[in-house]
PDB file of C-alpha atoms in Angstrom:
ATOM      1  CA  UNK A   1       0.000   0.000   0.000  1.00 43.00           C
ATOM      2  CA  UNK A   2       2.517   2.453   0.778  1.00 39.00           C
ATOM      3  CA  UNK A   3       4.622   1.605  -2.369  1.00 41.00           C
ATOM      4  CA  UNK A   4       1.401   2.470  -4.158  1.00 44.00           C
ATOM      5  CA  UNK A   5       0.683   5.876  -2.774  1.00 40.00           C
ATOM      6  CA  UNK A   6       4.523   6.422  -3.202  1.00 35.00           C
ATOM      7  CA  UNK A   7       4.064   5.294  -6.833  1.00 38.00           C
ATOM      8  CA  UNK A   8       1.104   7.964  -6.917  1.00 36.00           C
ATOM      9  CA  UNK A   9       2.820  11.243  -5.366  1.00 37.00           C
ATOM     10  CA  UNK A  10       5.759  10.378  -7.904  1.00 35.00           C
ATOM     11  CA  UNK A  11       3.571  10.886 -11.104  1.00 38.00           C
ATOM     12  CA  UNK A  12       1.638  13.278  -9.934  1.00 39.00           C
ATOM     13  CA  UNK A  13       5.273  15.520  -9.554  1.00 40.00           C
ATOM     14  CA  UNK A  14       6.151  14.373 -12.330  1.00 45.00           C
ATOM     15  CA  UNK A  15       3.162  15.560 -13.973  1.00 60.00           C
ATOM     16  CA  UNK A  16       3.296  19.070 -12.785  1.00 84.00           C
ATOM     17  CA  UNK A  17       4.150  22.320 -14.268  1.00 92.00           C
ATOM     18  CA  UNK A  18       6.868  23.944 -14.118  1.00 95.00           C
ATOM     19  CA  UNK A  19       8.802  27.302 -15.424  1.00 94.00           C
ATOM     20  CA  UNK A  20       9.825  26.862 -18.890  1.00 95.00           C
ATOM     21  CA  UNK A  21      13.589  27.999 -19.492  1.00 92.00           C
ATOM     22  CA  UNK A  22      16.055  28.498 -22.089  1.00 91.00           C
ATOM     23  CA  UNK A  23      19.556  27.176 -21.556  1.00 89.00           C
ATOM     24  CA  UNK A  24      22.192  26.919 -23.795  1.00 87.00           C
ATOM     25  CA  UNK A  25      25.548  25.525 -24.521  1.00 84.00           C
ATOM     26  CA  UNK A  26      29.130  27.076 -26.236  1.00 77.00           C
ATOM     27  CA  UNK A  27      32.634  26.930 -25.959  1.00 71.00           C
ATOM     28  CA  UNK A  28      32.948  29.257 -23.156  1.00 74.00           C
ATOM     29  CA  UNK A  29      30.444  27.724 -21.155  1.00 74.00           C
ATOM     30  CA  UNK A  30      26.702  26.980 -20.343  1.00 80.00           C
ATOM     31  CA  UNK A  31      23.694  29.980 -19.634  1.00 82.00           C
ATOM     32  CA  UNK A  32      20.099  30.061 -19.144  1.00 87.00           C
ATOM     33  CA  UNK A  33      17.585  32.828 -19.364  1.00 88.00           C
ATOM     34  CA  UNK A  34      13.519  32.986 -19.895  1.00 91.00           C
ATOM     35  CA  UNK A  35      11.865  32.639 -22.994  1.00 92.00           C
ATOM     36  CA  UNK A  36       9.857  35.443 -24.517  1.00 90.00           C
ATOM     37  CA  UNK A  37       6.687  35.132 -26.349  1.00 94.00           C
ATOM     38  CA  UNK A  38       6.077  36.842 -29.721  1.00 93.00           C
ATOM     39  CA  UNK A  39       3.553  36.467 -32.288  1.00 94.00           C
ATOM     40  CA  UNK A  40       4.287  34.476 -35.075  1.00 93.00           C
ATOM     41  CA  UNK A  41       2.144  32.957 -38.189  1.00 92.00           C
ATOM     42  CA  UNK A  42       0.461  30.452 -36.323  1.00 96.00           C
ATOM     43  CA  UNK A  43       0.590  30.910 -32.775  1.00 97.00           C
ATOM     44  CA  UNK A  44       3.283  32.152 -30.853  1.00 97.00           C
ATOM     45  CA  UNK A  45       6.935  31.319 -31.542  1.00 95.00           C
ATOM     46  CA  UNK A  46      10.129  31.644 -28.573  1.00 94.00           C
ATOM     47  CA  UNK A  47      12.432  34.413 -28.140  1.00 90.00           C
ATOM     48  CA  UNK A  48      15.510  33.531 -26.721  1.00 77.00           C
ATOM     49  CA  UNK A  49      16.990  33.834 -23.618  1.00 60.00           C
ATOM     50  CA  UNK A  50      15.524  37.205 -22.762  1.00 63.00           C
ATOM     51  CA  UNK A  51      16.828  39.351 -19.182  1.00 74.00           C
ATOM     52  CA  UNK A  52      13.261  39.192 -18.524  1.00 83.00           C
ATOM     53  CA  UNK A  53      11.135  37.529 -15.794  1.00 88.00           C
ATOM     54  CA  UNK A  54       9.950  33.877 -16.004  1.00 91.00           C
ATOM     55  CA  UNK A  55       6.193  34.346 -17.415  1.00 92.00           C
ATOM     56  CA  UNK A  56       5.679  30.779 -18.772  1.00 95.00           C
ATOM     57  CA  UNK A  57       4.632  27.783 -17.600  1.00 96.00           C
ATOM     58  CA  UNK A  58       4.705  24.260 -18.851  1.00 97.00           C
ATOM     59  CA  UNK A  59       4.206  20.804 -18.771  1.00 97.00           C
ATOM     60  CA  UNK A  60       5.002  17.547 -21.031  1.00 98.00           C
ATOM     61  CA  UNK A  61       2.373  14.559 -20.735  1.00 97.00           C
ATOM     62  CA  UNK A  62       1.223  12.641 -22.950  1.00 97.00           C
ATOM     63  CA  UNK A  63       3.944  13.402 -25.644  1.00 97.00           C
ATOM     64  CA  UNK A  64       2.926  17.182 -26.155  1.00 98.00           C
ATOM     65  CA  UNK A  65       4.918  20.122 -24.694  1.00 98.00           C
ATOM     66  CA  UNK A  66       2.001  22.146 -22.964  1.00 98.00           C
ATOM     67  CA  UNK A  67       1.586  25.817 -22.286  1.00 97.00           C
ATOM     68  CA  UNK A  68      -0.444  26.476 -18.996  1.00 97.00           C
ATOM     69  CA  UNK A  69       0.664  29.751 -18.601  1.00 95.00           C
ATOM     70  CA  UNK A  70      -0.184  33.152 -19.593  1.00 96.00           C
ATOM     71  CA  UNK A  71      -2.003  30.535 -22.483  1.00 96.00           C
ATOM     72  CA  UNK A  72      -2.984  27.300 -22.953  1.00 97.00           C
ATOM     73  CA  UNK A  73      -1.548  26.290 -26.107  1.00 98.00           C
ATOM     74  CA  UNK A  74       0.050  23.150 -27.594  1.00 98.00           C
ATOM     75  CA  UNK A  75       3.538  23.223 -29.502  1.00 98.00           C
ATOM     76  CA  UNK A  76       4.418  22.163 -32.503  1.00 98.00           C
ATOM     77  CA  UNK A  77       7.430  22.445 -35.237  1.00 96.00           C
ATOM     78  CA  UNK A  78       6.367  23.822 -38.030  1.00 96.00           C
ATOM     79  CA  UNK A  79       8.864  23.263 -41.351  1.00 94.00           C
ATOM     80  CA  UNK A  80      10.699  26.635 -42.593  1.00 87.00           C
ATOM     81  CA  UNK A  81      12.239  24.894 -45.253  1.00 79.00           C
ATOM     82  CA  UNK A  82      14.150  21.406 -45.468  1.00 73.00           C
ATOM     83  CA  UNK A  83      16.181  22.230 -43.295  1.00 79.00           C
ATOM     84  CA  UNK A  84      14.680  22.912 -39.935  1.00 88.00           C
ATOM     85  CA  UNK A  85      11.595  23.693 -37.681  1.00 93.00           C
ATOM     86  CA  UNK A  86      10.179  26.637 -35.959  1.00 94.00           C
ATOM     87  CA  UNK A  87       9.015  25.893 -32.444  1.00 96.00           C
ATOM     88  CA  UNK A  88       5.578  27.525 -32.426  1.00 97.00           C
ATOM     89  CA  UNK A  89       2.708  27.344 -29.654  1.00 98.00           C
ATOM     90  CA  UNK A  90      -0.499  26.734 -31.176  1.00 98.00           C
ATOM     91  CA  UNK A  91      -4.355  27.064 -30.235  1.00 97.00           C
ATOM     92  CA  UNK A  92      -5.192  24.767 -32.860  1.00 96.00           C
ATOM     93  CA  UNK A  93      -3.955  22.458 -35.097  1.00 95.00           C
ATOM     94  CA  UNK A  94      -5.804  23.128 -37.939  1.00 96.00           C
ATOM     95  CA  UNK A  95      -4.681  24.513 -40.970  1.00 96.00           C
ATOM     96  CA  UNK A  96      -1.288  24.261 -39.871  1.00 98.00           C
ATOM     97  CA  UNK A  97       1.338  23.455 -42.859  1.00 96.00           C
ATOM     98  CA  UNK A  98       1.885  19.912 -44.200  1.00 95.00           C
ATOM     99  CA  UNK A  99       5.140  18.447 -42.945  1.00 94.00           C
ATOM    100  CA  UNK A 100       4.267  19.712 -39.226  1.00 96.00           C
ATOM    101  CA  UNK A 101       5.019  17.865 -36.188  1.00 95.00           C
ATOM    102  CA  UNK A 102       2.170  17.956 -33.794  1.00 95.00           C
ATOM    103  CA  UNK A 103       3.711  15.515 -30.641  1.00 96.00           C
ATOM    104  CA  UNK A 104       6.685  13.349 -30.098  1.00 97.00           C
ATOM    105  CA  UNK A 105       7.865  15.948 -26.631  1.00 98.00           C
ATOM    106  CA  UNK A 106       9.071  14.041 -24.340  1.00 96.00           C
ATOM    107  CA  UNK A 107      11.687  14.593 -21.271  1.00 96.00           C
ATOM    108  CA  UNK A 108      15.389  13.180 -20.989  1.00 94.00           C
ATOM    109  CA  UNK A 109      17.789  12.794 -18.268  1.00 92.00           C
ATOM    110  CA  UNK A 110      20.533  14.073 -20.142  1.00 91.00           C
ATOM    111  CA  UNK A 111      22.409  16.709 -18.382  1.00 87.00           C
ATOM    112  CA  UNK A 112      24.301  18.313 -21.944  1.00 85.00           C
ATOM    113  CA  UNK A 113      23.999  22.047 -22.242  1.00 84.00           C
ATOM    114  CA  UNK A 114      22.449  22.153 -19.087  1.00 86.00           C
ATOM    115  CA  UNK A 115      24.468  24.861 -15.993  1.00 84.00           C
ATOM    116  CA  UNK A 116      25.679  23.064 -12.936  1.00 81.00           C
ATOM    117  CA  UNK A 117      23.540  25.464 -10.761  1.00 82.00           C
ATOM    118  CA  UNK A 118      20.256  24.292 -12.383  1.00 84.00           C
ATOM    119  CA  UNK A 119      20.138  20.758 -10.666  1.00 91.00           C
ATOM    120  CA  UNK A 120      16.133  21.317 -10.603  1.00 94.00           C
ATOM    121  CA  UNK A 121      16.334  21.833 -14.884  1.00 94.00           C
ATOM    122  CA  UNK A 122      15.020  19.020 -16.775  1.00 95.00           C
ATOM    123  CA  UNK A 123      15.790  18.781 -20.568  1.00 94.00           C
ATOM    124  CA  UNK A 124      12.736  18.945 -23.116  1.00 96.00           C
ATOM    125  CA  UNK A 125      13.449  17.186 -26.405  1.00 94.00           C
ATOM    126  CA  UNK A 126      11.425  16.272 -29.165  1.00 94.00           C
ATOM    127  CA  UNK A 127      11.911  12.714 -30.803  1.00 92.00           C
ATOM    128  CA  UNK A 128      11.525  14.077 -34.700  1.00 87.00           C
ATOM    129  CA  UNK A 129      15.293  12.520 -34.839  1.00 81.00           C
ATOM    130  CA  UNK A 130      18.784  13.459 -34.719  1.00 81.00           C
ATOM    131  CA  UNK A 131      19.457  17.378 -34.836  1.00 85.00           C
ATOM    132  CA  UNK A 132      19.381  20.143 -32.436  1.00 87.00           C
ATOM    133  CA  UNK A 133      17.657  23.390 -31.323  1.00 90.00           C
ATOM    134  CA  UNK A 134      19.331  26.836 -32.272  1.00 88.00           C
ATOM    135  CA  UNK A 135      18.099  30.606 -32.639  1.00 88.00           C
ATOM    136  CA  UNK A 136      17.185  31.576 -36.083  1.00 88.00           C
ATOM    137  CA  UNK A 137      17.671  35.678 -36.672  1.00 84.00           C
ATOM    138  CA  UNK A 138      14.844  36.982 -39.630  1.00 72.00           C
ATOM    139  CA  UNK A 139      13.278  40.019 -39.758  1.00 72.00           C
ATOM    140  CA  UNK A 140      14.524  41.672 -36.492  1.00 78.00           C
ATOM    141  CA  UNK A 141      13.955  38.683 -34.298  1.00 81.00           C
ATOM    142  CA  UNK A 142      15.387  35.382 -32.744  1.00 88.00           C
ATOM    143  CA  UNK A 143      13.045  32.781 -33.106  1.00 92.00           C
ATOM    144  CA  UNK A 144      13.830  29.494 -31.284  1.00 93.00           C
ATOM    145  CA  UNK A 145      13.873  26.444 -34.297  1.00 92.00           C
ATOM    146  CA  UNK A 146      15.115  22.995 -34.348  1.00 91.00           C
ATOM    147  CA  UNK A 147      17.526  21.600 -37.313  1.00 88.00           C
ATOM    148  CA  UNK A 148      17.221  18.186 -38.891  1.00 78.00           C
ATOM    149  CA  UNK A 149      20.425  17.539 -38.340  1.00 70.00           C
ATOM    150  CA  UNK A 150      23.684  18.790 -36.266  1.00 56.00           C
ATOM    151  CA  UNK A 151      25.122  21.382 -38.616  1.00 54.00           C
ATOM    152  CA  UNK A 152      27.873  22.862 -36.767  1.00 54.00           C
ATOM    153  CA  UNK A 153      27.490  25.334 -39.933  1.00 56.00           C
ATOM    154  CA  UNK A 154      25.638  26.847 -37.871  1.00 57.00           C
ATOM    155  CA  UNK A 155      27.577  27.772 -35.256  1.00 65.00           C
ATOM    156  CA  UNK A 156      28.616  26.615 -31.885  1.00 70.00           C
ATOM    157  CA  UNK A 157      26.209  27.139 -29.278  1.00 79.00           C
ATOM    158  CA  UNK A 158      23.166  24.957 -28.804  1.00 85.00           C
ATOM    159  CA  UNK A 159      19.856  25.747 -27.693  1.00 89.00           C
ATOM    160  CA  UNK A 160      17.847  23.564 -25.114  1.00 92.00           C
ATOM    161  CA  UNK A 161      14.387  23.727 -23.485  1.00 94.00           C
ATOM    162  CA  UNK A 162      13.967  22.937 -20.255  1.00 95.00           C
ATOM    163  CA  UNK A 163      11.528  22.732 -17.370  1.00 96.00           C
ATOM    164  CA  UNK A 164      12.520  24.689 -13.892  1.00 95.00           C
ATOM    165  CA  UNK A 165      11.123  22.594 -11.277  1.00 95.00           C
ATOM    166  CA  UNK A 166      11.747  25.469  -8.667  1.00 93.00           C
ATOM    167  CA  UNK A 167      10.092  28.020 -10.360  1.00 91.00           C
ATOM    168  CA  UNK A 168       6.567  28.165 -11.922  1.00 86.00           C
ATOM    169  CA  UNK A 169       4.516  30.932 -12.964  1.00 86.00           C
ATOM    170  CA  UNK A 170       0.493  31.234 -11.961  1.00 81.00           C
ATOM    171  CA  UNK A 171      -2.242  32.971 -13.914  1.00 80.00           C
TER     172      UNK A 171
END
């Protein structure tokens, strides 16, 4: 009986929110920061690491990444070009392009790219298949996307999104 309630209370912290984070990986070391929010085509698409205040809160379950806070929205990649995926929240996911990826989130152990202070970070990935995430710049704007394949072409820091058990946000 006991190792059945214990059983319980461990998926039930599993399956709470948390604040969602950026962190991110280069030669000269590992940072974090919040995400922002801007408008995008579809939804709303990731900013990174911003010197702003945590304002978003998330959780993964049933292979979706979940928004709970300020919206409750859904994410999804949505294909740019052959190349890679923008990391979009979504309402809805109608009428969204052919090509996107509606699920496969999931959470991962791994410790890669993530600070040694941020022992309460958990890693988001998605299971779309080898690659990474990494900022795109267009139009004015960082938008966070994920590439099909590790293209150190593209520089050499790596994006990650993870899930701050020790901070939340409420609405």
């Amino acid at each position: 009986m006991f190792a059945g309630a214990l059983a319980l209370l461990s998926a039930v912290a599993l399956a709470s929110a948390a604040g969602l984070k950026s962190s991110a990986t280069a030669d000269v070391g590992n940072e974090d920061g919040n995400w922002t929010l801007q408008d995008s085509e579809y939804g709303y698409s990731l900013a990174g690491s911003q010197p702003i205040d945590l304002s978003i809160s998330a959780i993964v379950e049933d292979g979706e990444l979940k928004m709970l806070c300020p919206y409750n929205l859904t994410a999804v990649l949505i294909p740019s070009d052959d190349v890679y995926y923008t990391v979009e929240f979504v309402n809805s996911t109608d009428g969204l392009p052919e090509g996107t990826i509606t699920g496969g989130w999931n959470t991962t152990d791994d410790r890669f790219g993530i600070p040694l202070y941020g022992e309460t970070y958990t890693k988001v990935i998605n299971e779309i298949g080898p690659g990474r995430f990494d900022l795109v710049i267009a139009d004015g704007r960082n938008e966070l996307s994920w590439f099909n394949q590790s293209d150190t072409a593209r520089g050499f820091t790596e994006w990650f999104i993870v899930l701050d058990s020790a901070q939340d946000v409420e609405c």
